[in-house]
């Protein structure tokens, strides 16, 4: 193989990498068009809109630039969320799968409301009425 054909191969490889980099990182071909949120059915306070806003993901963002770790850390600041999984689905979708904390106890507050918590002692939401079947601590 001579030097000229190696240069042609190398130039072709560089061109292919540059085009792929543009397509994945900057073009509109792979942009976020839908954001799906799952796992909120039993939530006391969270809504799909609130989760999407806190995630920082917006319609039109580049799919390759959605940073799963950053989104996960942002969402885990919401006390009701125990675990988050972010899945980028080609060509235009991001799925945010939420695992909520399990409500194991309710603490009666002086104002008549209840603070809900899990078995590890983390309290995560204040509600007007304790859920049915959950032990209530007062005092």
mmCIF file with all atom_site columns, C-alpha atoms in Angstrom:
data_model
loop_
_atom_site.group_PDB
_atom_site.id
_atom_site.type_symbol
_atom_site.label_atom_id
_atom_site.label_alt_id
_atom_site.label_comp_id
_atom_site.label_asym_id
_atom_site.label_entity_id
_atom_site.label_seq_id
_atom_site.pdbx_PDB_ins_code
_atom_site.Cartn_x
_atom_site.Cartn_y
_atom_site.Cartn_z
_atom_site.occupancy
_atom_site.B_iso_or_equiv
_atom_site.pdbx_formal_charge
_atom_site.auth_seq_id
_atom_site.auth_comp_id
_atom_site.auth_asym_id
_atom_site.auth_atom_id
_atom_site.pdbx_PDB_model_num
ATOM 1   C CA . UNK A 1 1   ? 0.000   0.000  0.000  1.00 0.00 ? 1   UNK A CA 1
ATOM 2   C CA . UNK A 1 2   ? 1.494   3.293  -0.990 1.00 0.00 ? 2   UNK A CA 1
ATOM 3   C CA . UNK A 1 3   ? 1.461   6.584  0.911  1.00 0.00 ? 3   UNK A CA 1
ATOM 4   C CA . UNK A 1 4   ? -1.132  8.206  -1.367 1.00 0.00 ? 4   UNK A CA 1
ATOM 5   C CA . UNK A 1 5   ? -3.744  5.479  -0.764 1.00 0.00 ? 5   UNK A CA 1
ATOM 6   C CA . UNK A 1 6   ? -3.111  5.638  3.010  1.00 0.00 ? 6   UNK A CA 1
ATOM 7   C CA . UNK A 1 7   ? -3.735  9.379  2.957  1.00 0.00 ? 7   UNK A CA 1
ATOM 8   C CA . UNK A 1 8   ? -6.972  8.845  1.042  1.00 0.00 ? 8   UNK A CA 1
ATOM 9   C CA . UNK A 1 9   ? -8.093  6.204  3.572  1.00 0.00 ? 9   UNK A CA 1
ATOM 10  C CA . UNK A 1 10  ? -7.179  8.425  6.518  1.00 0.00 ? 10  UNK A CA 1
ATOM 11  C CA . UNK A 1 11  ? -8.952  11.433 4.976  1.00 0.00 ? 11  UNK A CA 1
ATOM 12  C CA . UNK A 1 12  ? -12.037 9.313  4.343  1.00 0.00 ? 12  UNK A CA 1
ATOM 13  C CA . UNK A 1 13  ? -12.022 8.056  7.945  1.00 0.00 ? 13  UNK A CA 1
ATOM 14  C CA . UNK A 1 14  ? -11.675 11.584 9.328  1.00 0.00 ? 14  UNK A CA 1
ATOM 15  C CA . UNK A 1 15  ? -14.528 12.765 7.096  1.00 0.00 ? 15  UNK A CA 1
ATOM 16  C CA . UNK A 1 16  ? -16.791 9.904  8.247  1.00 0.00 ? 16  UNK A CA 1
ATOM 17  C CA . UNK A 1 17  ? -16.060 10.610 11.939 1.00 0.00 ? 17  UNK A CA 1
ATOM 18  C CA . UNK A 1 18  ? -16.727 14.341 11.425 1.00 0.00 ? 18  UNK A CA 1
ATOM 19  C CA . UNK A 1 19  ? -20.042 13.700 9.665  1.00 0.00 ? 19  UNK A CA 1
ATOM 20  C CA . UNK A 1 20  ? -21.166 11.238 12.362 1.00 0.00 ? 20  UNK A CA 1
ATOM 21  C CA . UNK A 1 21  ? -20.138 13.691 15.084 1.00 0.00 ? 21  UNK A CA 1
ATOM 22  C CA . UNK A 1 22  ? -22.220 16.400 13.458 1.00 0.00 ? 22  UNK A CA 1
ATOM 23  C CA . UNK A 1 23  ? -25.231 14.120 12.965 1.00 0.00 ? 23  UNK A CA 1
ATOM 24  C CA . UNK A 1 24  ? -25.229 12.888 16.573 1.00 0.00 ? 24  UNK A CA 1
ATOM 25  C CA . UNK A 1 25  ? -24.250 16.106 18.345 1.00 0.00 ? 25  UNK A CA 1
ATOM 26  C CA . UNK A 1 26  ? -25.512 19.046 16.354 1.00 0.00 ? 26  UNK A CA 1
ATOM 27  C CA . UNK A 1 27  ? -27.980 18.189 13.593 1.00 0.00 ? 27  UNK A CA 1
ATOM 28  C CA . UNK A 1 28  ? -31.751 18.092 13.958 1.00 0.00 ? 28  UNK A CA 1
ATOM 29  C CA . UNK A 1 29  ? -31.904 14.468 12.835 1.00 0.00 ? 29  UNK A CA 1
ATOM 30  C CA . UNK A 1 30  ? -31.553 13.116 16.379 1.00 0.00 ? 30  UNK A CA 1
ATOM 31  C CA . UNK A 1 31  ? -33.302 15.631 18.586 1.00 0.00 ? 31  UNK A CA 1
ATOM 32  C CA . UNK A 1 32  ? -35.647 15.068 21.525 1.00 0.00 ? 32  UNK A CA 1
ATOM 33  C CA . UNK A 1 33  ? -39.262 15.181 20.359 1.00 0.00 ? 33  UNK A CA 1
ATOM 34  C CA . UNK A 1 34  ? -40.956 13.201 23.142 1.00 0.00 ? 34  UNK A CA 1
ATOM 35  C CA . UNK A 1 35  ? -40.224 12.824 26.845 1.00 0.00 ? 35  UNK A CA 1
ATOM 36  C CA . UNK A 1 36  ? -41.984 9.945  28.583 1.00 0.00 ? 36  UNK A CA 1
ATOM 37  C CA . UNK A 1 37  ? -42.170 9.692  32.372 1.00 0.00 ? 37  UNK A CA 1
ATOM 38  C CA . UNK A 1 38  ? -43.142 6.416  34.050 1.00 0.00 ? 38  UNK A CA 1
ATOM 39  C CA . UNK A 1 39  ? -43.586 5.404  37.679 1.00 0.00 ? 39  UNK A CA 1
ATOM 40  C CA . UNK A 1 40  ? -45.614 8.353  38.972 1.00 0.00 ? 40  UNK A CA 1
ATOM 41  C CA . UNK A 1 41  ? -48.928 6.543  39.442 1.00 0.00 ? 41  UNK A CA 1
ATOM 42  C CA . UNK A 1 42  ? -48.759 6.459  43.263 1.00 0.00 ? 42  UNK A CA 1
ATOM 43  C CA . UNK A 1 43  ? -47.025 9.807  43.737 1.00 0.00 ? 43  UNK A CA 1
ATOM 44  C CA . UNK A 1 44  ? -48.442 12.176 46.332 1.00 0.00 ? 44  UNK A CA 1
ATOM 45  C CA . UNK A 1 45  ? -46.923 15.347 44.846 1.00 0.00 ? 45  UNK A CA 1
ATOM 46  C CA . UNK A 1 46  ? -45.069 14.695 41.585 1.00 0.00 ? 46  UNK A CA 1
ATOM 47  C CA . UNK A 1 47  ? -46.488 15.297 38.135 1.00 0.00 ? 47  UNK A CA 1
ATOM 48  C CA . UNK A 1 48  ? -45.047 14.545 34.704 1.00 0.00 ? 48  UNK A CA 1
ATOM 49  C CA . UNK A 1 49  ? -44.655 18.277 34.091 1.00 0.00 ? 49  UNK A CA 1
ATOM 50  C CA . UNK A 1 50  ? -42.743 18.810 37.362 1.00 0.00 ? 50  UNK A CA 1
ATOM 51  C CA . UNK A 1 51  ? -40.389 15.874 36.652 1.00 0.00 ? 51  UNK A CA 1
ATOM 52  C CA . UNK A 1 52  ? -39.645 17.047 33.105 1.00 0.00 ? 52  UNK A CA 1
ATOM 53  C CA . UNK A 1 53  ? -38.956 20.591 34.301 1.00 0.00 ? 53  UNK A CA 1
ATOM 54  C CA . UNK A 1 54  ? -36.604 19.378 37.060 1.00 0.00 ? 54  UNK A CA 1
ATOM 55  C CA . UNK A 1 55  ? -34.826 17.023 34.615 1.00 0.00 ? 55  UNK A CA 1
ATOM 56  C CA . UNK A 1 56  ? -33.626 19.913 32.487 1.00 0.00 ? 56  UNK A CA 1
ATOM 57  C CA . UNK A 1 57  ? -34.483 18.049 29.275 1.00 0.00 ? 57  UNK A CA 1
ATOM 58  C CA . UNK A 1 58  ? -36.401 20.073 26.709 1.00 0.00 ? 58  UNK A CA 1
ATOM 59  C CA . UNK A 1 59  ? -38.036 19.292 23.397 1.00 0.00 ? 59  UNK A CA 1
ATOM 60  C CA . UNK A 1 60  ? -35.453 20.112 20.713 1.00 0.00 ? 60  UNK A CA 1
ATOM 61  C CA . UNK A 1 61  ? -32.403 19.142 22.793 1.00 0.00 ? 61  UNK A CA 1
ATOM 62  C CA . UNK A 1 62  ? -29.925 16.923 20.983 1.00 0.00 ? 62  UNK A CA 1
ATOM 63  C CA . UNK A 1 63  ? -30.483 13.289 21.991 1.00 0.00 ? 63  UNK A CA 1
ATOM 64  C CA . UNK A 1 64  ? -26.754 12.538 22.191 1.00 0.00 ? 64  UNK A CA 1
ATOM 65  C CA . UNK A 1 65  ? -26.259 15.490 24.540 1.00 0.00 ? 65  UNK A CA 1
ATOM 66  C CA . UNK A 1 66  ? -28.780 14.309 27.149 1.00 0.00 ? 66  UNK A CA 1
ATOM 67  C CA . UNK A 1 67  ? -26.530 13.445 30.096 1.00 0.00 ? 67  UNK A CA 1
ATOM 68  C CA . UNK A 1 68  ? -28.145 10.604 32.049 1.00 0.00 ? 68  UNK A CA 1
ATOM 69  C CA . UNK A 1 69  ? -26.030 11.200 35.159 1.00 0.00 ? 69  UNK A CA 1
ATOM 70  C CA . UNK A 1 70  ? -26.830 14.899 35.346 1.00 0.00 ? 70  UNK A CA 1
ATOM 71  C CA . UNK A 1 71  ? -30.554 14.286 34.828 1.00 0.00 ? 71  UNK A CA 1
ATOM 72  C CA . UNK A 1 72  ? -30.575 11.501 37.424 1.00 0.00 ? 72  UNK A CA 1
ATOM 73  C CA . UNK A 1 73  ? -28.805 13.658 40.036 1.00 0.00 ? 73  UNK A CA 1
ATOM 74  C CA . UNK A 1 74  ? -31.199 16.551 39.422 1.00 0.00 ? 74  UNK A CA 1
ATOM 75  C CA . UNK A 1 75  ? -34.261 14.345 39.843 1.00 0.00 ? 75  UNK A CA 1
ATOM 76  C CA . UNK A 1 76  ? -32.966 12.589 42.946 1.00 0.00 ? 76  UNK A CA 1
ATOM 77  C CA . UNK A 1 77  ? -33.043 15.972 44.690 1.00 0.00 ? 77  UNK A CA 1
ATOM 78  C CA . UNK A 1 78  ? -36.822 15.510 44.790 1.00 0.00 ? 78  UNK A CA 1
ATOM 79  C CA . UNK A 1 79  ? -37.322 13.698 48.128 1.00 0.00 ? 79  UNK A CA 1
ATOM 80  C CA . UNK A 1 80  ? -40.151 11.447 46.945 1.00 0.00 ? 80  UNK A CA 1
ATOM 81  C CA . UNK A 1 81  ? -37.895 9.823  44.316 1.00 0.00 ? 81  UNK A CA 1
ATOM 82  C CA . UNK A 1 82  ? -35.766 6.859  45.372 1.00 0.00 ? 82  UNK A CA 1
ATOM 83  C CA . UNK A 1 83  ? -34.255 5.879  42.013 1.00 0.00 ? 83  UNK A CA 1
ATOM 84  C CA . UNK A 1 84  ? -34.190 7.219  38.452 1.00 0.00 ? 84  UNK A CA 1
ATOM 85  C CA . UNK A 1 85  ? -33.343 5.571  35.150 1.00 0.00 ? 85  UNK A CA 1
ATOM 86  C CA . UNK A 1 86  ? -32.841 7.602  31.971 1.00 0.00 ? 86  UNK A CA 1
ATOM 87  C CA . UNK A 1 87  ? -33.140 5.861  28.606 1.00 0.00 ? 87  UNK A CA 1
ATOM 88  C CA . UNK A 1 88  ? -32.469 7.569  25.293 1.00 0.00 ? 88  UNK A CA 1
ATOM 89  C CA . UNK A 1 89  ? -34.477 5.848  22.603 1.00 0.00 ? 89  UNK A CA 1
ATOM 90  C CA . UNK A 1 90  ? -33.559 6.458  18.984 1.00 0.00 ? 90  UNK A CA 1
ATOM 91  C CA . UNK A 1 91  ? -34.510 8.459  17.101 1.00 0.00 ? 91  UNK A CA 1
ATOM 92  C CA . UNK A 1 92  ? -36.352 11.099 19.103 1.00 0.00 ? 92  UNK A CA 1
ATOM 93  C CA . UNK A 1 93  ? -37.414 9.934  22.570 1.00 0.00 ? 93  UNK A CA 1
ATOM 94  C CA . UNK A 1 94  ? -36.197 10.055 26.154 1.00 0.00 ? 94  UNK A CA 1
ATOM 95  C CA . UNK A 1 95  ? -37.778 7.893  28.841 1.00 0.00 ? 95  UNK A CA 1
ATOM 96  C CA . UNK A 1 96  ? -37.494 8.850  32.509 1.00 0.00 ? 96  UNK A CA 1
ATOM 97  C CA . UNK A 1 97  ? -38.345 5.859  34.703 1.00 0.00 ? 97  UNK A CA 1
ATOM 98  C CA . UNK A 1 98  ? -38.999 6.855  38.316 1.00 0.00 ? 98  UNK A CA 1
ATOM 99  C CA . UNK A 1 99  ? -39.000 4.586  41.353 1.00 0.00 ? 99  UNK A CA 1
ATOM 100 C CA . UNK A 1 100 ? -40.807 6.259  44.233 1.00 0.00 ? 100 UNK A CA 1
ATOM 101 C CA . UNK A 1 101 ? -39.996 5.774  47.898 1.00 0.00 ? 101 UNK A CA 1
ATOM 102 C CA . UNK A 1 102 ? -42.331 3.334  49.596 1.00 0.00 ? 102 UNK A CA 1
ATOM 103 C CA . UNK A 1 103 ? -44.582 4.965  52.192 1.00 0.00 ? 103 UNK A CA 1
ATOM 104 C CA . UNK A 1 104 ? -43.972 3.055  55.431 1.00 0.00 ? 104 UNK A CA 1
ATOM 105 C CA . UNK A 1 105 ? -45.156 5.552  58.050 1.00 0.00 ? 105 UNK A CA 1
ATOM 106 C CA . UNK A 1 106 ? -46.985 8.815  58.576 1.00 0.00 ? 106 UNK A CA 1
ATOM 107 C CA . UNK A 1 107 ? -46.005 11.293 61.279 1.00 0.00 ? 107 UNK A CA 1
ATOM 108 C CA . UNK A 1 108 ? -48.790 13.477 62.647 1.00 0.00 ? 108 UNK A CA 1
ATOM 109 C CA . UNK A 1 109 ? -47.861 17.159 62.696 1.00 0.00 ? 109 UNK A CA 1
ATOM 110 C CA . UNK A 1 110 ? -49.255 19.815 65.081 1.00 0.00 ? 110 UNK A CA 1
ATOM 111 C CA . UNK A 1 111 ? -51.060 21.533 62.186 1.00 0.00 ? 111 UNK A CA 1
ATOM 112 C CA . UNK A 1 112 ? -53.171 18.388 61.538 1.00 0.00 ? 112 UNK A CA 1
ATOM 113 C CA . UNK A 1 113 ? -51.229 17.370 58.438 1.00 0.00 ? 113 UNK A CA 1
ATOM 114 C CA . UNK A 1 114 ? -49.009 14.304 58.023 1.00 0.00 ? 114 UNK A CA 1
ATOM 115 C CA . UNK A 1 115 ? -45.392 13.857 57.008 1.00 0.00 ? 115 UNK A CA 1
ATOM 116 C CA . UNK A 1 116 ? -44.857 10.639 55.047 1.00 0.00 ? 116 UNK A CA 1
ATOM 117 C CA . UNK A 1 117 ? -41.654 8.635  55.336 1.00 0.00 ? 117 UNK A CA 1
ATOM 118 C CA . UNK A 1 118 ? -40.002 5.377  54.336 1.00 0.00 ? 118 UNK A CA 1
ATOM 119 C CA . UNK A 1 119 ? -38.418 2.574  56.373 1.00 0.00 ? 119 UNK A CA 1
ATOM 120 C CA . UNK A 1 120 ? -35.000 4.259  56.323 1.00 0.00 ? 120 UNK A CA 1
ATOM 121 C CA . UNK A 1 121 ? -36.442 7.281  58.166 1.00 0.00 ? 121 UNK A CA 1
ATOM 122 C CA . UNK A 1 122 ? -36.439 9.657  55.214 1.00 0.00 ? 122 UNK A CA 1
ATOM 123 C CA . UNK A 1 123 ? -39.487 11.888 55.215 1.00 0.00 ? 123 UNK A CA 1
ATOM 124 C CA . UNK A 1 124 ? -40.427 13.111 51.801 1.00 0.00 ? 124 UNK A CA 1
ATOM 125 C CA . UNK A 1 125 ? -43.832 14.720 51.553 1.00 0.00 ? 125 UNK A CA 1
ATOM 126 C CA . UNK A 1 126 ? -46.427 16.512 53.665 1.00 0.00 ? 126 UNK A CA 1
ATOM 127 C CA . UNK A 1 127 ? -50.067 15.621 53.011 1.00 0.00 ? 127 UNK A CA 1
ATOM 128 C CA . UNK A 1 128 ? -53.461 16.517 54.458 1.00 0.00 ? 128 UNK A CA 1
ATOM 129 C CA . UNK A 1 129 ? -54.496 12.919 55.139 1.00 0.00 ? 129 UNK A CA 1
ATOM 130 C CA . UNK A 1 130 ? -52.456 9.803  55.940 1.00 0.00 ? 130 UNK A CA 1
ATOM 131 C CA . UNK A 1 131 ? -52.789 7.027  53.358 1.00 0.00 ? 131 UNK A CA 1
ATOM 132 C CA . UNK A 1 132 ? -54.975 4.096  54.375 1.00 0.00 ? 132 UNK A CA 1
ATOM 133 C CA . UNK A 1 133 ? -53.096 1.198  55.982 1.00 0.00 ? 133 UNK A CA 1
ATOM 134 C CA . UNK A 1 134 ? -49.975 3.202  56.880 1.00 0.00 ? 134 UNK A CA 1
ATOM 135 C CA . UNK A 1 135 ? -49.001 3.344  60.576 1.00 0.00 ? 135 UNK A CA 1
ATOM 136 C CA . UNK A 1 136 ? -49.394 6.855  62.013 1.00 0.00 ? 136 UNK A CA 1
ATOM 137 C CA . UNK A 1 137 ? -47.045 8.188  64.703 1.00 0.00 ? 137 UNK A CA 1
ATOM 138 C CA . UNK A 1 138 ? -48.312 11.049 66.830 1.00 0.00 ? 138 UNK A CA 1
ATOM 139 C CA . UNK A 1 139 ? -47.095 12.720 69.965 1.00 0.00 ? 139 UNK A CA 1
#
